[in-house]
GROMACS .gro file of C-alpha atoms in nm:
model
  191
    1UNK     CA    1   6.975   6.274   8.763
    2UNK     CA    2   7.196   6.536   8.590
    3UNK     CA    3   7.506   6.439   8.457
    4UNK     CA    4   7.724   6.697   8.327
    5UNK     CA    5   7.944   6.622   8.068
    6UNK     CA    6   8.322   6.697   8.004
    7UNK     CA    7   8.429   6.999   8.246
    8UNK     CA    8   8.126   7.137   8.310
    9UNK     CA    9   7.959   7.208   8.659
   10UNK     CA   10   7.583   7.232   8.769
   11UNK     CA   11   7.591   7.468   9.008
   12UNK     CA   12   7.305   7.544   9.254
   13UNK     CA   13   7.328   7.944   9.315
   14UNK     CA   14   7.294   8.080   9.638
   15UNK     CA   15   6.942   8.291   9.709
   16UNK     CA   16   6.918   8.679   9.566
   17UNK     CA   17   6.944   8.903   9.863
   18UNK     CA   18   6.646   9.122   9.901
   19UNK     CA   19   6.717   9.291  10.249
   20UNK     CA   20   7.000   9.438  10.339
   21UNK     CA   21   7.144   9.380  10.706
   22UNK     CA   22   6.984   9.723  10.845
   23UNK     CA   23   6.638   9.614  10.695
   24UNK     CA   24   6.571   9.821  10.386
   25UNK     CA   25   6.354   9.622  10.121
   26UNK     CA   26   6.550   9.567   9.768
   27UNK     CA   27   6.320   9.523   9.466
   28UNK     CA   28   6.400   9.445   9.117
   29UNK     CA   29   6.759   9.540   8.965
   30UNK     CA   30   6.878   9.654   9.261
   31UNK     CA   31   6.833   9.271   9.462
   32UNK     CA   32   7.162   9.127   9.489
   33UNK     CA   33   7.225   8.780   9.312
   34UNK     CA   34   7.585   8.615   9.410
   35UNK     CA   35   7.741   8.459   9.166
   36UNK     CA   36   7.851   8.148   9.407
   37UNK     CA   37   7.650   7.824   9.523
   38UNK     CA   38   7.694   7.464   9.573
   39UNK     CA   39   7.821   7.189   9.381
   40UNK     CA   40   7.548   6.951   9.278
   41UNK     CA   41   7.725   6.765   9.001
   42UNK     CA   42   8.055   6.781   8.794
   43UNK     CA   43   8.160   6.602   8.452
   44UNK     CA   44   8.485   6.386   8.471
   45UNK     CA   45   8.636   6.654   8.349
   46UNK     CA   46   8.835   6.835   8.021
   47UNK     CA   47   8.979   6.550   7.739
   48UNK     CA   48   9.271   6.670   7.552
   49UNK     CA   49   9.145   6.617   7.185
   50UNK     CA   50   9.520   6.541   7.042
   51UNK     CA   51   9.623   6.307   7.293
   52UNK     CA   52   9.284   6.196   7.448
   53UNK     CA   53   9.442   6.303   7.844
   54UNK     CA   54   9.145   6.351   8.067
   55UNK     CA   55   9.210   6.618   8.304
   56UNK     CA   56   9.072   6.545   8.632
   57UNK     CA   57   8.786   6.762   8.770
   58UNK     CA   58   8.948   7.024   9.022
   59UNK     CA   59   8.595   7.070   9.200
   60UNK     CA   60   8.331   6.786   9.348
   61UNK     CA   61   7.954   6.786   9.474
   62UNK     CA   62   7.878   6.953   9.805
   63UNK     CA   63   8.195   7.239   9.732
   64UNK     CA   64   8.109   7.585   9.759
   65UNK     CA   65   8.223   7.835   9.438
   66UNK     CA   66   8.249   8.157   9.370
   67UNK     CA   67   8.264   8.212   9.009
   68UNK     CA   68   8.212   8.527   8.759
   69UNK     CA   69   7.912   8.758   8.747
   70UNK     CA   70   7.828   8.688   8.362
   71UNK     CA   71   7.947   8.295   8.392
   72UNK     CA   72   7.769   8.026   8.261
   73UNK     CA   73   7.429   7.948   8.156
   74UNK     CA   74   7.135   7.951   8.381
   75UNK     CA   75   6.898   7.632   8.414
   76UNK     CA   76   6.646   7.560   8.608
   77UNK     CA   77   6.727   7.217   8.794
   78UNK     CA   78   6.452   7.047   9.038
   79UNK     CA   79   6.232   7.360   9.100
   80UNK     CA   80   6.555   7.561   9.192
   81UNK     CA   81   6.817   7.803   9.001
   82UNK     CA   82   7.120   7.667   8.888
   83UNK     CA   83   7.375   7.767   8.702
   84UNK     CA   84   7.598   7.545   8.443
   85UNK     CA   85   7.951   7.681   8.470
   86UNK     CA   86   8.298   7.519   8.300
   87UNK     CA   87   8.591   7.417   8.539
   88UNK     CA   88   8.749   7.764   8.395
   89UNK     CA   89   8.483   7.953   8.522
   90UNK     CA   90   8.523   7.886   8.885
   91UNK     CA   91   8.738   8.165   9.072
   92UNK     CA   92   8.773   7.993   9.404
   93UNK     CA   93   8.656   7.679   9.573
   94UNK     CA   94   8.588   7.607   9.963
   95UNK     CA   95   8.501   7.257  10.115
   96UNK     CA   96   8.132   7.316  10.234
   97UNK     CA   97   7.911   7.576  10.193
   98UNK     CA   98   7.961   7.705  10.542
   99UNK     CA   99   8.303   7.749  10.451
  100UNK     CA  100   8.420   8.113  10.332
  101UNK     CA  101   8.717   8.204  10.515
  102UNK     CA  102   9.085   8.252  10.358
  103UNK     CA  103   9.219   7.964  10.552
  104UNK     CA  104   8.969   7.741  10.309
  105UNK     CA  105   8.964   7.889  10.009
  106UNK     CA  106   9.145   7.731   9.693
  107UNK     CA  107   9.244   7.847   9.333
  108UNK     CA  108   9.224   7.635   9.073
  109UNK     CA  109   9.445   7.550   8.800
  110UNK     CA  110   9.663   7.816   8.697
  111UNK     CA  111   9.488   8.079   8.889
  112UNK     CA  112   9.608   8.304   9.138
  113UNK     CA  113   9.436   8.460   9.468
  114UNK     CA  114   9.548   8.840   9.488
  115UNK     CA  115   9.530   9.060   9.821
  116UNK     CA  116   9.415   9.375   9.662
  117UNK     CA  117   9.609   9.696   9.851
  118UNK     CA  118   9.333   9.953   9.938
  119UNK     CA  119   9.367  10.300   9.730
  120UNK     CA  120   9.331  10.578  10.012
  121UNK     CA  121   9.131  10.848   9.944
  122UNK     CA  122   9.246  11.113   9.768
  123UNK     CA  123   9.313  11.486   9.953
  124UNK     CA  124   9.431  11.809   9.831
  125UNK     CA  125   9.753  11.959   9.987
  126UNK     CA  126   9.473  12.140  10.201
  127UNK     CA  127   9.322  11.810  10.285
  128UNK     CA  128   9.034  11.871  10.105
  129UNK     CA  129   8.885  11.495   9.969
  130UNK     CA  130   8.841  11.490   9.645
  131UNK     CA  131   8.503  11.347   9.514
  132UNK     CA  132   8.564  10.986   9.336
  133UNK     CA  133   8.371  11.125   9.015
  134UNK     CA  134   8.573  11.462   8.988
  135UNK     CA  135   8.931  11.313   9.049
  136UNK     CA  136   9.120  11.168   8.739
  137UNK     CA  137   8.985  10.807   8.644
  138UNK     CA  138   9.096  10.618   8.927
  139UNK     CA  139   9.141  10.210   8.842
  140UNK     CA  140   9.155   9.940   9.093
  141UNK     CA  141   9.511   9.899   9.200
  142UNK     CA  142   9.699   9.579   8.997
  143UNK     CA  143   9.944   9.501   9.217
  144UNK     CA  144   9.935   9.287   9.562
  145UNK     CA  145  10.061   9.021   9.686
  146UNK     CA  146   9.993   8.616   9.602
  147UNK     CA  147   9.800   8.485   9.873
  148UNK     CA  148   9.705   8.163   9.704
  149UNK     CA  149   9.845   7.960   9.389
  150UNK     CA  150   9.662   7.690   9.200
  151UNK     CA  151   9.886   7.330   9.142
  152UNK     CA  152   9.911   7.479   8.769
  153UNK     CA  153   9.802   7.339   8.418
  154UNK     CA  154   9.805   6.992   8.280
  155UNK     CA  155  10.034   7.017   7.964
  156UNK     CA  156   9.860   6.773   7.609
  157UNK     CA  157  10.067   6.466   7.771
  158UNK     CA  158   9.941   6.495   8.098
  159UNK     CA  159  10.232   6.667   8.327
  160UNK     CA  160  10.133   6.926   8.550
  161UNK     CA  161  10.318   7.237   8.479
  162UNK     CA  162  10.353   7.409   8.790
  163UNK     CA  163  10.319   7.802   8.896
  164UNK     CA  164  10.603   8.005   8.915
  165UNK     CA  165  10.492   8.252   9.198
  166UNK     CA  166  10.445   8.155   9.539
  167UNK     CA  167  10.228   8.316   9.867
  168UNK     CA  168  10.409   8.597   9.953
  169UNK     CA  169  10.523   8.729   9.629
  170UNK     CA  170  10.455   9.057   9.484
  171UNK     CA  171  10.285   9.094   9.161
  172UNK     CA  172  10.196   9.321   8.902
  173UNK     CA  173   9.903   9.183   8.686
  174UNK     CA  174   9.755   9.369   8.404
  175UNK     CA  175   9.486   9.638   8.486
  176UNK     CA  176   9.154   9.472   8.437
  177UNK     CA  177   9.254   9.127   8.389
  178UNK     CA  178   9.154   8.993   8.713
  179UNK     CA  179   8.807   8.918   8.858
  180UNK     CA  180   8.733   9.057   9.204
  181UNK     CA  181   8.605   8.862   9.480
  182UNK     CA  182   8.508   8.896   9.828
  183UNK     CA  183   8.639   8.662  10.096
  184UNK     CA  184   8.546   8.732  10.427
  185UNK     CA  185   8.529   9.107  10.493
  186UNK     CA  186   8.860   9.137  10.250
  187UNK     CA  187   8.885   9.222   9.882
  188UNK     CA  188   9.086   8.992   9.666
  189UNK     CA  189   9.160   8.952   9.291
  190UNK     CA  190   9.182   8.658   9.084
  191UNK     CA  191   9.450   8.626   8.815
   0.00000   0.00000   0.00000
């Protein structure tokens, strides 16, 4: 059996899409691998070195995660891919693996879930769109509002510091310090 150790996660990915919905055949680069799966096994989680505090593990087996694209190490567990991610890693959490609505979702320790506002397109005064390659570099917008708010960090003594922002509050995170995910049909960042 695989045991991880300390706050790491064994992760068993979900499959690499190689159709898409209206049929067409994807091959090589352009398949698409999600970077979310199941829980298969979780370490007791993170010991403060100074103080010897074990955080406890924010995730269990059978949880699904979404966590970042270039995350972790890849393994190969029981004929299948898996991925070995750290507590840190994971973006957001649902119950089950059918699970993957907003209602479910979860943020984990300090972490905050982000609706992302969508940018319209834009139109010259004669309402003429401009192409997304000729218009000025456009960024993804860093402002929205807190949906979700992890319970916070565990300070060296064991307290848990809690969040100062709460759902419904409107943020302004720094440009390209959040990951993006996709919950639902709806864009969200992580911060």
């Amino acid at each position: 059996e695989f045991a991880p150790i300390n706050n790491m996660i064994l992760v068993k990915k979900a499959e690499t899409v190689d159709t898409t919905e209206g049929g067409i055949i994807l091959t090589g680069k352009q398949k698409i691998t999600k970077s979310e799966g199941v829980v298969v096994a979780a370490g007791p989680g993170r010991t403060n070195l100074e103080t010897g505090y074990q955080s406890p593990m924010p995730v269990s087996a059978g949880e699904k995660v979404l966590f970042g694209k270039y995350d972790g190490t890849e393994v190969t567990y029981n004929g299948a891919k898996h991925t070995l991610i750290r507590d840190d890693d994971v973006l957001v959490k649902f119950p089950s693996l059918e699970s993957s609505d907003l209602d479910d979702a979860d943020v984990l320790w300090d972490a905050v879930l982000v609706k992302v506002p969508k940018i319209e397109e834009e139109k010259s005064s004669s309402g003429i769109l401009f192409a997304k390659t000729s218009s000025a570099k456009k960024t993804k917008s860093s402002v929205g509002e807190v949906v979700k708010v992890g319970p916070g960090r565990y300070a060296y003594n064991g307290v848990l510091m809690e969040m100062d922002v709460s759902p419904g509050d409107n943020i302004k995170y720094r440009d390209f310090a959040a990951q993006e995910v996709e919950i639902g049909e709806e864009e969200f960042a992580v911060v």
